[in-house]
Amino acid sequence: MKTRTICAIPWMHLNFEPNGKVVPCCLTSTHNYFAGDLTTQSIEEIWNSEKYISSRSEFTDQKEITVNTICNVCKNETHSKRLNRVEGSFAIKI
């Protein structure tokens, strides 16, 4: 069984776009996945949202994964060739 390396980003970062859209990771470059919107939600609401809980659950209790997030795709394997890249860049898309 492969040992999973825990990624600290879902516990330490809140990345947001100039339009207020929040993404869980700087590797997320496609705009089809947002964890929240600062124009309509508080940081606390976004941080404790179903998407952020699912992101963090990838590295803890996987029974709490209720939605697919970039964390469930990446699994902290950012250099894996199996990940779908954006136009040859380091960014990952779902």
Backbone as ProteinMPNN parsed JSONL, in Angstrom:
{"seq_chain_A": "MKTRTICAIPWMHLNFEPNGKVVPCCLTSTHNYFAGDLTTQSIEEIWNSEKYISSRSEFTDQKEITVNTICNVCKNETHSKRLNRVEGSFAIKI", "coords_chain_A": {"N_chain_A": [[0.835, -1.189, 0.0], [0.551, 2.189, -0.885], [2.046, 4.944, 0.758], [0.395, 7.825, 1.735], [1.16, 11.171, 1.241], [0.608, 13.852, 3.269], [-0.961, 16.887, 2.441], [-0.528, 20.204, 3.288], [-1.876, 22.424, 2.417], [-4.836, 22.607, 2.315], [-5.388, 23.25, 4.948], [-4.022, 25.531, 5.488], [-4.205, 27.532, 3.534], [-6.104, 29.967, 1.711], [-7.072, 30.733, -1.259], [-7.788, 33.351, -3.457], [-9.542, 34.835, -6.209], [-9.426, 37.943, -8.1], [-12.103, 38.627, -8.502], [-13.41, 37.707, -6.292], [-13.937, 34.99, -6.11], [-13.192, 31.918, -4.553], [-10.578, 29.59, -4.345], [-9.294, 26.366, -3.462], [-6.601, 25.86, -3.757], [-3.497, 26.928, -5.124], [-2.794, 25.601, -7.399], [-5.022, 25.196, -8.861], [-6.289, 26.113, -11.783], [-8.352, 26.206, -13.557], [-11.585, 27.539, -13.98], [-13.811, 26.148, -13.298], [-14.093, 25.079, -10.862], [-14.789, 26.255, -7.807], [-14.466, 27.081, -4.391], [-15.928, 28.813, -2.983], [-17.355, 32.142, -2.601], [-16.333, 35.293, -1.982], [-17.857, 37.553, -2.216], [-20.395, 36.938, -1.493], [-20.275, 35.257, 0.673], [-18.948, 34.639, 3.967], [-15.53, 34.402, 5.114], [-15.337, 32.472, 7.09], [-17.619, 30.906, 6.531], [-16.91, 29.851, 4.024], [-14.503, 28.509, 4.636], [-15.445, 26.502, 6.295], [-17.07, 25.113, 4.62], [-18.77, 22.572, 2.648], [-17.14, 21.858, 0.485], [-14.513, 22.621, 1.28], [-14.25, 21.026, 3.562], [-14.419, 18.499, 2.373], [-12.098, 18.626, 0.822], [-10.04, 18.719, 2.794], [-10.569, 16.29, 3.981], [-9.574, 14.393, 2.266], [-7.08, 13.838, 3.177], [-7.435, 12.972, 5.721], [-10.065, 11.732, 7.389], [-11.518, 9.903, 5.136], [-14.163, 9.259, 4.832], [-15.619, 11.519, 5.092], [-15.619, 12.795, 2.691], [-17.59, 14.363, 0.487], [-18.007, 15.733, -1.839], [-16.387, 16.084, -5.029], [-13.193, 17.433, -5.223], [-10.361, 19.526, -6.108], [-8.352, 18.558, -4.495], [-9.071, 15.9, -4.104], [-8.51, 14.932, -6.576], [-5.792, 15.548, -7.063], [-4.375, 14.623, -4.719], [-2.03, 15.308, -3.415], [-0.015, 14.69, -5.193], [1.496, 16.28, -6.994], [3.384, 16.188, -9.039], [2.743, 14.097, -10.612], [2.313, 12.312, -13.641], [-0.163, 11.465, -14.357], [-2.047, 13.393, -13.844], [-4.279, 15.829, -15.146], [-3.149, 18.355, -17.033], [-3.048, 21.941, -17.581], [-2.691, 23.162, -20.651], [0.064, 22.292, -20.898], [1.205, 23.386, -18.612], [2.042, 23.739, -15.062], [-0.269, 23.788, -13.711], [-3.305, 22.23, -12.612], [-6.223, 20.691, -13.886], [-9.641, 19.817, -13.325]], "CA_chain_A": [[0.0, 0.0, 0.0], [1.327, 3.41, -0.995], [1.856, 5.911, 1.83], [-0.086, 9.105, 1.233], [1.786, 12.339, 1.836], [-0.401, 14.856, 3.588], [-0.764, 18.227, 1.908], [-0.94, 21.185, 4.297], [-2.58, 23.556, 1.802], [-6.245, 22.796, 2.715], [-5.467, 23.749, 6.329], [-3.235, 26.747, 5.638], [-4.382, 28.52, 2.47], [-7.366, 30.361, 1.122], [-6.651, 31.464, -2.451], [-8.961, 33.959, -4.076], [-9.406, 35.567, -7.457], [-9.822, 39.345, -7.936], [-13.561, 38.746, -8.508], [-13.927, 37.184, -5.037], [-14.063, 33.531, -6.129], [-12.183, 31.284, -3.709], [-10.129, 28.269, -4.764], [-8.581, 25.774, -2.334], [-5.185, 25.614, -4.027], [-2.952, 27.739, -6.211], [-2.653, 24.764, -8.584], [-6.302, 25.175, -9.563], [-6.324, 27.235, -12.709], [-9.606, 26.237, -14.286], [-12.589, 28.243, -13.198], [-14.999, 25.325, -13.112], [-14.151, 24.64, -9.466], [-14.582, 27.268, -6.79], [-14.909, 26.627, -3.069], [-16.812, 29.818, -2.417], [-17.372, 33.475, -3.203], [-16.231, 36.292, -0.912], [-18.855, 38.611, -2.376], [-21.675, 36.486, -0.929], [-20.039, 34.397, 1.835], [-17.845, 35.028, 4.85], [-14.388, 33.489, 5.092], [-15.689, 31.354, 7.963], [-18.539, 30.03, 5.796], [-16.151, 29.151, 2.974], [-13.541, 27.623, 5.295], [-16.178, 25.372, 6.857], [-18.01, 24.635, 3.606], [-18.689, 21.167, 2.25], [-15.995, 21.675, -0.416], [-13.257, 22.649, 2.044], [-14.223, 19.829, 4.412], [-14.079, 17.382, 1.487], [-10.684, 18.771, 0.459], [-9.209, 18.3, 3.926], [-10.846, 14.88, 4.276], [-8.733, 13.551, 1.412], [-5.87, 13.509, 3.929], [-7.799, 12.524, 7.069], [-11.154, 10.756, 7.372], [-12.065, 9.938, 3.785], [-15.617, 9.087, 4.88], [-16.219, 12.851, 5.059], [-15.578, 13.326, 1.33], [-18.949, 14.376, -0.049], [-17.94, 16.312, -3.183], [-15.073, 15.959, -5.646], [-12.449, 18.689, -5.246], [-9.024, 19.399, -6.696], [-7.562, 17.735, -3.573], [-9.399, 14.503, -4.361], [-7.88, 14.59, -7.849], [-4.332, 15.659, -6.921], [-3.922, 13.778, -3.614], [-0.666, 15.745, -3.129], [0.902, 14.083, -6.168], [1.543, 17.361, -7.965], [4.287, 15.9, -10.154], [2.282, 12.882, -11.284], [1.968, 12.452, -15.049], [-1.565, 11.102, -14.558], [-2.905, 14.552, -13.642], [-4.643, 16.562, -16.346], [-2.521, 19.679, -16.964], [-3.576, 23.019, -18.403], [-1.8, 23.605, -21.727], [1.474, 22.008, -20.611], [1.683, 24.107, -17.435], [2.032, 22.998, -13.812], [-1.626, 23.868, -13.164], [-4.119, 21.022, -12.747], [-7.658, 20.925, -14.056], [-10.473, 18.675, -12.965]], "C_chain_A": [[0.878, 1.249, 0.0], [1.016, 4.354, 0.171], [1.454, 7.248, 1.228], [0.612, 10.231, 1.977], [0.727, 13.402, 2.056], [0.003, 16.2, 3.006], [-1.308, 19.217, 2.929], [-1.808, 22.304, 3.73], [-4.037, 23.688, 2.25], [-6.436, 23.294, 4.148], [-4.819, 25.126, 6.475], [-3.568, 27.861, 4.644], [-5.838, 28.751, 2.116], [-6.961, 31.247, -0.058], [-7.878, 32.075, -3.113], [-8.576, 34.77, -5.301], [-9.81, 37.025, -7.219], [-11.344, 39.553, -7.902], [-14.209, 38.173, -7.247], [-14.108, 35.679, -4.987], [-12.895, 32.918, -5.368], [-11.875, 29.896, -4.245], [-9.272, 27.688, -3.646], [-7.072, 25.665, -2.536], [-4.728, 26.471, -5.186], [-2.734, 26.921, -7.48], [-3.937, 24.696, -9.405], [-6.357, 26.366, -10.494], [-7.609, 27.287, -13.51], [-10.685, 26.83, -13.393], [-13.881, 27.44, -13.055], [-15.069, 24.754, -11.699], [-13.807, 25.799, -8.556], [-15.111, 26.721, -5.477], [-15.859, 27.628, -2.427], [-16.664, 31.143, -3.122], [-17.405, 34.514, -2.081], [-17.239, 37.428, -1.052], [-20.197, 38.232, -1.761], [-21.517, 35.652, 0.342], [-18.913, 34.963, 2.683], [-16.705, 34.01, 4.69], [-14.69, 32.262, 5.948], [-16.629, 30.377, 7.258], [-17.807, 29.211, 4.726], [-15.219, 28.118, 3.596], [-14.211, 26.355, 5.834], [-17.206, 24.782, 5.886], [-17.783, 23.157, 3.291], [-17.462, 20.915, 1.364], [-14.672, 21.693, 0.34], [-13.139, 21.44, 2.971], [-13.849, 18.609, 3.574], [-12.616, 17.43, 1.074], [-9.773, 18.27, 1.575], [-9.389, 16.81, 4.242], [-10.055, 13.923, 3.399], [-7.514, 13.061, 2.183], [-6.159, 13.078, 5.361], [-8.865, 11.435, 6.959], [-11.869, 10.812, 6.027], [-13.572, 9.692, 3.74], [-16.333, 10.432, 4.813], [-16.146, 13.5, 3.683], [-16.981, 13.218, 0.754], [-19.026, 14.98, -1.443], [-16.521, 16.151, -3.716], [-14.415, 17.332, -5.721], [-11.101, 18.455, -5.908], [-8.137, 18.529, -5.8], [-7.818, 16.243, -3.792], [-8.794, 14.016, -5.664], [-6.36, 14.527, -7.68], [-3.767, 14.696, -5.891], [-2.462, 14.065, -3.225], [0.362, 15.009, -3.987], [1.095, 15.067, -7.313], [2.463, 17.109, -9.151], [3.867, 14.67, -10.947], [1.893, 13.164, -12.731], [0.499, 12.117, -15.312], [-2.513, 12.293, -14.423], [-3.088, 15.32, -14.951], [-4.14, 18.004, -16.224], [-3.199, 20.68, -17.891], [-2.489, 23.458, -19.375], [-0.319, 23.444, -21.389], [2.031, 22.723, -19.398], [1.683, 23.194, -16.215], [0.643, 22.954, -13.204], [-2.415, 22.602, -13.51], [-5.559, 21.432, -13.005], [-8.416, 19.649, -13.746], [-11.109, 18.123, -14.225]], "O_chain_A": [[1.825, 1.357, 0.78], [-0.148, 4.538, 0.528], [2.109, 7.741, 0.309], [0.649, 10.239, 3.207], [0.032, 13.799, 1.122], [1.166, 16.597, 3.075], [-2.443, 19.072, 3.384], [-2.416, 23.056, 4.492], [-4.458, 24.806, 2.549], [-7.533, 23.715, 4.515], [-5.041, 25.812, 7.473], [-3.242, 29.021, 4.894], [-6.679, 27.856, 2.209], [-6.552, 32.392, 0.138], [-8.887, 31.398, -3.309], [-7.472, 35.304, -5.416], [-10.477, 37.315, -6.226], [-11.822, 40.538, -7.339], [-15.435, 38.155, -7.144], [-14.403, 35.134, -3.923], [-11.751, 33.345, -5.52], [-12.778, 29.121, -4.56], [-8.589, 28.436, -2.947], [-6.341, 25.404, -1.581], [-5.486, 26.713, -6.126], [-2.509, 27.499, -8.543], [-3.93, 24.188, -10.527], [-6.461, 27.507, -10.044], [-7.925, 28.325, -14.092], [-10.676, 26.629, -12.179], [-14.927, 28.0, -12.727], [-16.004, 24.023, -11.374], [-12.669, 26.27, -8.535], [-16.095, 25.982, -5.458], [-16.52, 27.316, -1.437], [-15.942, 31.261, -4.113], [-18.376, 34.603, -1.329], [-17.452, 38.185, -0.105], [-21.043, 39.096, -1.532], [-22.504, 35.368, 1.021], [-18.038, 35.673, 2.187], [-16.91, 32.902, 4.193], [-14.34, 31.142, 5.577], [-16.462, 29.163, 7.371], [-18.069, 28.02, 4.557], [-15.153, 26.98, 3.132], [-13.619, 25.276, 5.827], [-18.101, 24.041, 6.293], [-16.747, 22.581, 3.623], [-16.818, 19.873, 1.482], [-13.797, 20.869, 0.072], [-12.05, 20.894, 3.145], [-13.055, 17.776, 4.011], [-11.962, 16.391, 0.986], [-8.848, 17.494, 1.332], [-8.46, 16.155, 4.716], [-9.884, 12.758, 3.756], [-6.974, 11.995, 1.885], [-5.231, 12.842, 6.135], [-8.584, 10.335, 6.483], [-12.725, 11.669, 5.807], [-14.193, 9.902, 2.698], [-17.525, 10.483, 4.511], [-16.57, 14.645, 3.522], [-17.499, 12.118, 0.556], [-20.006, 14.764, -2.157], [-15.565, 16.089, -2.942], [-15.01, 18.284, -6.226], [-10.745, 17.321, -6.23], [-7.257, 17.831, -6.304], [-6.905, 15.425, -3.681], [-8.587, 12.815, -5.841], [-5.722, 13.565, -8.107], [-2.776, 14.017, -6.162], [-1.75, 13.172, -2.764], [1.478, 14.744, -3.541], [0.88, 14.721, -8.474], [2.322, 17.77, -10.18], [4.576, 14.252, -11.862], [1.215, 14.153, -13.01], [-0.029, 12.449, -16.373], [-3.666, 12.211, -14.846], [-2.162, 15.438, -15.753], [-4.646, 18.777, -15.411], [-3.845, 20.299, -18.867], [-1.49, 24.054, -18.973], [0.463, 24.375, -21.581], [3.24, 22.67, -19.17], [1.361, 22.01, -16.322], [0.391, 22.174, -12.285], [-2.214, 21.992, -14.56], [-6.057, 22.395, -12.422], [-7.892, 18.545, -13.89], [-11.859, 17.149, -14.163]]}, "name": "protein", "num_of_chains": 1, "seq": "MKTRTICAIPWMHLNFEPNGKVVPCCLTSTHNYFAGDLTTQSIEEIWNSEKYISSRSEFTDQKEITVNTICNVCKNETHSKRLNRVEGSFAIKI"}
